[in-house]
C-alpha cells in the first residue's frame, strides 16, 4: 500500500491489467488512485505556479504542472500514460478556469504542456532504462538535455504559436516563447528530479536510515534555510550580488553527503525561497523589472542546478562502484579464506608486490616482505626446488602461464602439498610487467588420496588372503601330491637299499622323480606366496592366456572337488597387455570362484565354465568367464559390483568390487550379463601402443 | 584260482604320485599296477586274486567313492585304501562304512601304507577263501532236491524226525530217508557239520513252528 505511487507498484498494475485476468484497468483502484494523485498534484502545481509570480507584471518564474506531468510519466509504465494525461486534463481545466483565460487558450495550453511532457518522457524512457534514477551520469545527462532542454524548447514554439493564434495577451511571439521556455526549463530541472527521487522508491528507504543521518539532514536543512533567509530576505537589494552564491557550499554539502535525493531537495528549497522572496520584493532579485528579475533568477538557478545534479550522479556512481568493488573484494577474501587460497601479484615496473594474509601465512612471509623467486624457492621442498624453478623459467621465457604441484617445507618441518598457477602479464612492448598467481593447499586431498591407495592395496591383499582361505583345501591337496610322491619314492629307495645293492638306473630315475616333485612343491609354495603378498602394482607385459593357465593350475583340485569342467577358448596370438599379473590372477580367480559358486545347484553334467580370451580390434583384449549357473539378479545388473552386495548366504560382497577396482585401475572395463542359461562376466583391458612389439605366444 | 598272485592297484590322477607309489609297492615286494582314473581301472579285466586298491578321493570323472560303489555293485573283492589330501570327515566315514580298509591322509607314512596294504591283502585273501568255501558248500547244497532241502532247513534248527514229519505232514520214515540222503549227498556224518556247512553257504534255517520243543544239537 505504501508504495502506491512507486514505479514498481505501477509496473505491477500494468502487468495485472495486461494479463487480462480479473478486472479491467478502468476498475483497478490503484490506477484510480494514481490518476487522482496526478490530478491533485497538477492542480496544486498550477496553484503554486500562480503564486510564484514576480510582481507587478505577472510572469510565472516557475511553472510546476508541466514538470509534475513529466515526472508522473517518467514514473509510470508507458501503457498507463493515457491515464496520467486523462487525469491531468480536468485538473488543468479546474486550475485555468479560475483565471480569465478563454477556454480555447486553456485547451491549447494543455496540448502544448502535454506535448512537452511527452517529448521529455519519451526521449528519456527511450534512452534510459526503467525505472529512471538520477544516480547515473548518463541518466542525468539525457534528462537535462532532452527533458529539460529539448522538450521545453520544442513545445514552447507550439505554445507561442497557440498564443499568437488566439491573440491572447500583449507579448510578442518570441517574448512568449522565451518566458515559457526558461520557466519550464527551470521547473523541469528543479522539480522533476525531486519528485522522481522522492517518490520513485516509496518510503521504505527512510526506515533504513540511521539516526545520525537524520540529524545531519536536519542540520543541513536548518543551515540551508538560514543561509537562504539571510541571502534572499535579510540582505537588501543593494547587497553584493556575489553573495547569492552563499547557499552553494550547503548545496554541495547536500550533493556530497545525500546523493541525488538530497541534492534535488536542496535545489528545490533554494529555488522556492529565491523565487518567493523575489516575488515579494526582497533580496537581490527584486531590483529590476519583473521580466528581468524573473530571467536572472531562472538563469541563476538553472546554472546552479545542472552541475549539482551531474555532480550528485557522479558521486553516486562512484559510491556504487566502490561498494561493488568492496563487495567483490569481500567475496574474494571469503573465497580465499574458505578455500585456503593464496593470491599474489608482483608488479615489476613499480617494484611492488602484494599477497593476501592467507598466502603470507602459507608461505611464511612477513607482512611487508617483498616477493621474489628466490624467497619463494627457499620455501619449496629441496627435492622439488629444481623442477619448480624450471617450470617458472619456462613460463617466463615461452608460455605465459604455469602450473606447479610441489611440496612446501615449513619452518617447523611440516610438509604441505601445494598447487600454484601463475601468469606473466606483458605490456605493449612485450616486456614482462606483472606476475599474478594463486596457490592452493591440497595437502588434505593428497593425504586422502594416498590413504585411499594404501587402503585399496590392503583391501586387495585381504581379499586375496580370504580367497586363499577358500582355496586352502585345494592348495593343500595340490601340495600333498608332490609330497606324497616324494615320501613314497624315499621309502621305496630305503627299502631297495635294505634289500641289497639297487639297480643303478632305477635308483637314478627315482632320485630324479624326487627332485622334480620337490621342485613342483616349491613352485606351488612360491605361487601362494606370490599371490598373497602385498603387490604395489609392478606392471609388465602380461599374456592373458598365461594368466588363465596359471589360475586353472591353482584351482585344479577345487574344480575336481566341485565336479566342474573348465573349457578354454584362448586366442593363440594374443598381444600382451601392460598389467600387474598378480592382480589379474586375482581378477580371474574371483570370477571363476564366483562362477563355481553360482553353479552349486546346477546338474553335474551341465557344470561347465568357458573361459575365452580374444583380441578386439587394435584397442582391447577381452577375457570372458561364462558359467551355467543361477545367473545374475535380473533387476539390477550393476548392483553385483557394489560393495557388500552378495547373493551368497555367507558372502562378504567384496569380491566383484575388488575385481572391478582392479580392472578399472588397469584402464579396463568389467561388465556382466545374463545368458539364457547362466551368466557371463567379461573384462577388457586396453592395449598399449608397444603391446604389439612384446607379443608373447 | 586261489593261486593268483597278489596285486596292488593305484588309482590317482597325479602321475608323480602314481610313479612314487608303484615304486614303493614294488620295493616292498608287491606287484603294482597304476591307473590314471577310475574308468581306466574298470576297463581292466577282472583280477581273480587278492587285490588291494589305493584310491585317491578326488579325481576327474568318477571319484574314489564312486569307484567304490561301482566295485561293490560288480561284486568284486577289491580291498580299498583311500588316500586323500583333504581331511574330509564325512567322506572318510562314508568310505569306511562302505567297507574301506583304511583312510590315509596325504602325505602319509609309507610304512603305514605298506602295513595297511598288507592287512588289506590278508583280508582279501580271507575274503577269497571264504568265498571259495561258500561256493563249494552251495555247489553241494544245489545237488539236493527241493524236498531234501526243506528237510535240511528243519534239521539244522534241531527238530526231531517226528517233529519234521508233523511239520511237513508226512511219515516219520520218509523224513528219515530224506535226512539220510542229505547227509550222504553232502558227505557229512553229524548234524553239527551240517549246520556249519549251511552257515558257510548262507542258508537261512526254517522258522521254528509255534509250540514245538526244539532240541538243539550239541
Coordinates of N, CA and C in Angstrom, one line a residue, chain A residues 336-337 339-344 355-365 376 379 406 408-411 414 416-420 438-443:
Chain A
X336 N 38.9 -16.9 -0.7 CA 40.3 -17.3 -0.4 C 40.4 -17.9 1.0
X337 N 39.7 -17.3 1.9 CA 39.8 -17.8 3.3 C 39.2 -19.3 3.4
X339 N 38.8 -21.4 1.0 CA 39.5 -22.4 0.2 C 41.0 -22.5 0.6
X340 N 41.4 -21.7 1.5 CA 42.8 -21.5 1.9 C 43.6 -21.2 0.6
X341 N 43.2 -20.2 0.0 CA 43.9 -19.8 -1.3 C 44.9 -18.7 -1.0
X342 N 46.0 -18.7 -1.7 CA 46.9 -17.6 -1.6 C 46.9 -16.8 -3.0
X343 N 46.7 -15.5 -2.9 CA 46.7 -14.7 -4.1 C 48.0 -13.8 -4.0
X344 N 48.6 -13.6 -5.2 CA 49.7 -12.7 -5.1 C 49.9 -12.0 -6.5
X355 N 50.4 -9.8 -1.5 CA 49.9 -11.1 -1.2 C 48.9 -11.1 -0.1
X356 N 47.8 -11.9 -0.2 CA 46.8 -11.8 0.8 C 47.4 -12.5 2.1
X357 N 46.6 -12.3 3.2 CA 47.1 -12.8 4.5 C 47.3 -14.3 4.5
X358 N 46.3 -15.0 3.9 CA 46.4 -16.5 3.9 C 47.7 -16.9 3.3
X359 N 48.0 -16.2 2.1 CA 49.2 -16.5 1.4 C 50.4 -16.3 2.2
X360 N 50.5 -15.2 2.9 CA 51.7 -14.9 3.7 C 51.8 -15.9 4.8
X361 N 50.7 -16.3 5.4 CA 50.8 -17.3 6.4 C 51.2 -18.7 5.8
X362 N 50.7 -19.0 4.6 CA 51.0 -20.2 4.0 C 52.5 -20.4 3.7
X363 N 53.0 -19.3 3.1 CA 54.4 -19.3 2.7 C 55.4 -18.8 3.8
X364 N 54.8 -18.4 4.9 CA 55.6 -17.9 6.0 C 56.4 -16.6 5.6
X365 N 55.7 -15.7 5.0 CA 56.3 -14.4 4.6 C 55.9 -13.4 5.7
X376 N 60.7 -17.4 -2.6 CA 59.7 -18.5 -2.8 C 60.4 -19.8 -2.9
X379 N 61.4 -21.6 0.2 CA 60.3 -22.3 1.0 C 59.9 -23.7 0.4
X406 N 53.8 -29.0 -6.0 CA 55.1 -29.1 -5.3 C 54.8 -29.2 -3.8
X408 N 55.9 -27.9 0.1 CA 56.4 -26.7 0.8 C 56.9 -27.2 2.1
X409 N 58.1 -26.8 2.4 CA 58.7 -27.3 3.7 C 58.6 -26.1 4.7
X410 N 57.7 -26.3 5.7 CA 57.5 -25.2 6.6 C 58.6 -25.2 7.6
X411 N 58.8 -24.0 8.3 CA 60.0 -23.9 9.2 C 59.9 -25.0 10.3
X414 N 57.1 -29.3 8.9 CA 55.9 -29.9 8.3 C 55.9 -29.7 6.8
X416 N 53.8 -29.5 3.3 CA 52.4 -29.2 2.8 C 52.5 -29.4 1.3
X417 N 51.4 -29.9 0.7 CA 51.3 -30.0 -0.8 C 50.6 -28.8 -1.3
X418 N 51.1 -28.2 -2.4 CA 50.5 -27.0 -2.9 C 50.4 -27.2 -4.4
X419 N 49.4 -26.5 -5.0 CA 49.3 -26.3 -6.4 C 49.3 -24.8 -6.7
X420 N 50.2 -24.4 -7.5 CA 50.2 -23.0 -7.9 C 50.0 -22.8 -9.3
X438 N 48.1 -17.7 -8.0 CA 47.3 -18.2 -6.9 C 47.9 -19.5 -6.5
X439 N 47.8 -19.8 -5.2 CA 48.3 -21.1 -4.7 C 47.2 -21.7 -3.8
X440 N 47.1 -23.0 -3.9 CA 46.1 -23.6 -3.0 C 46.7 -24.8 -2.3
X441 N 46.4 -24.9 -1.1 CA 46.9 -26.0 -0.3 C 46.1 -27.3 -0.5
X442 N 46.7 -28.3 -1.0 CA 46.0 -29.5 -1.3 C 46.4 -30.7 -0.5
X443 N 47.1 -30.3 0.6 CA 47.7 -31.4 1.5 C 46.6 -32.4 1.9

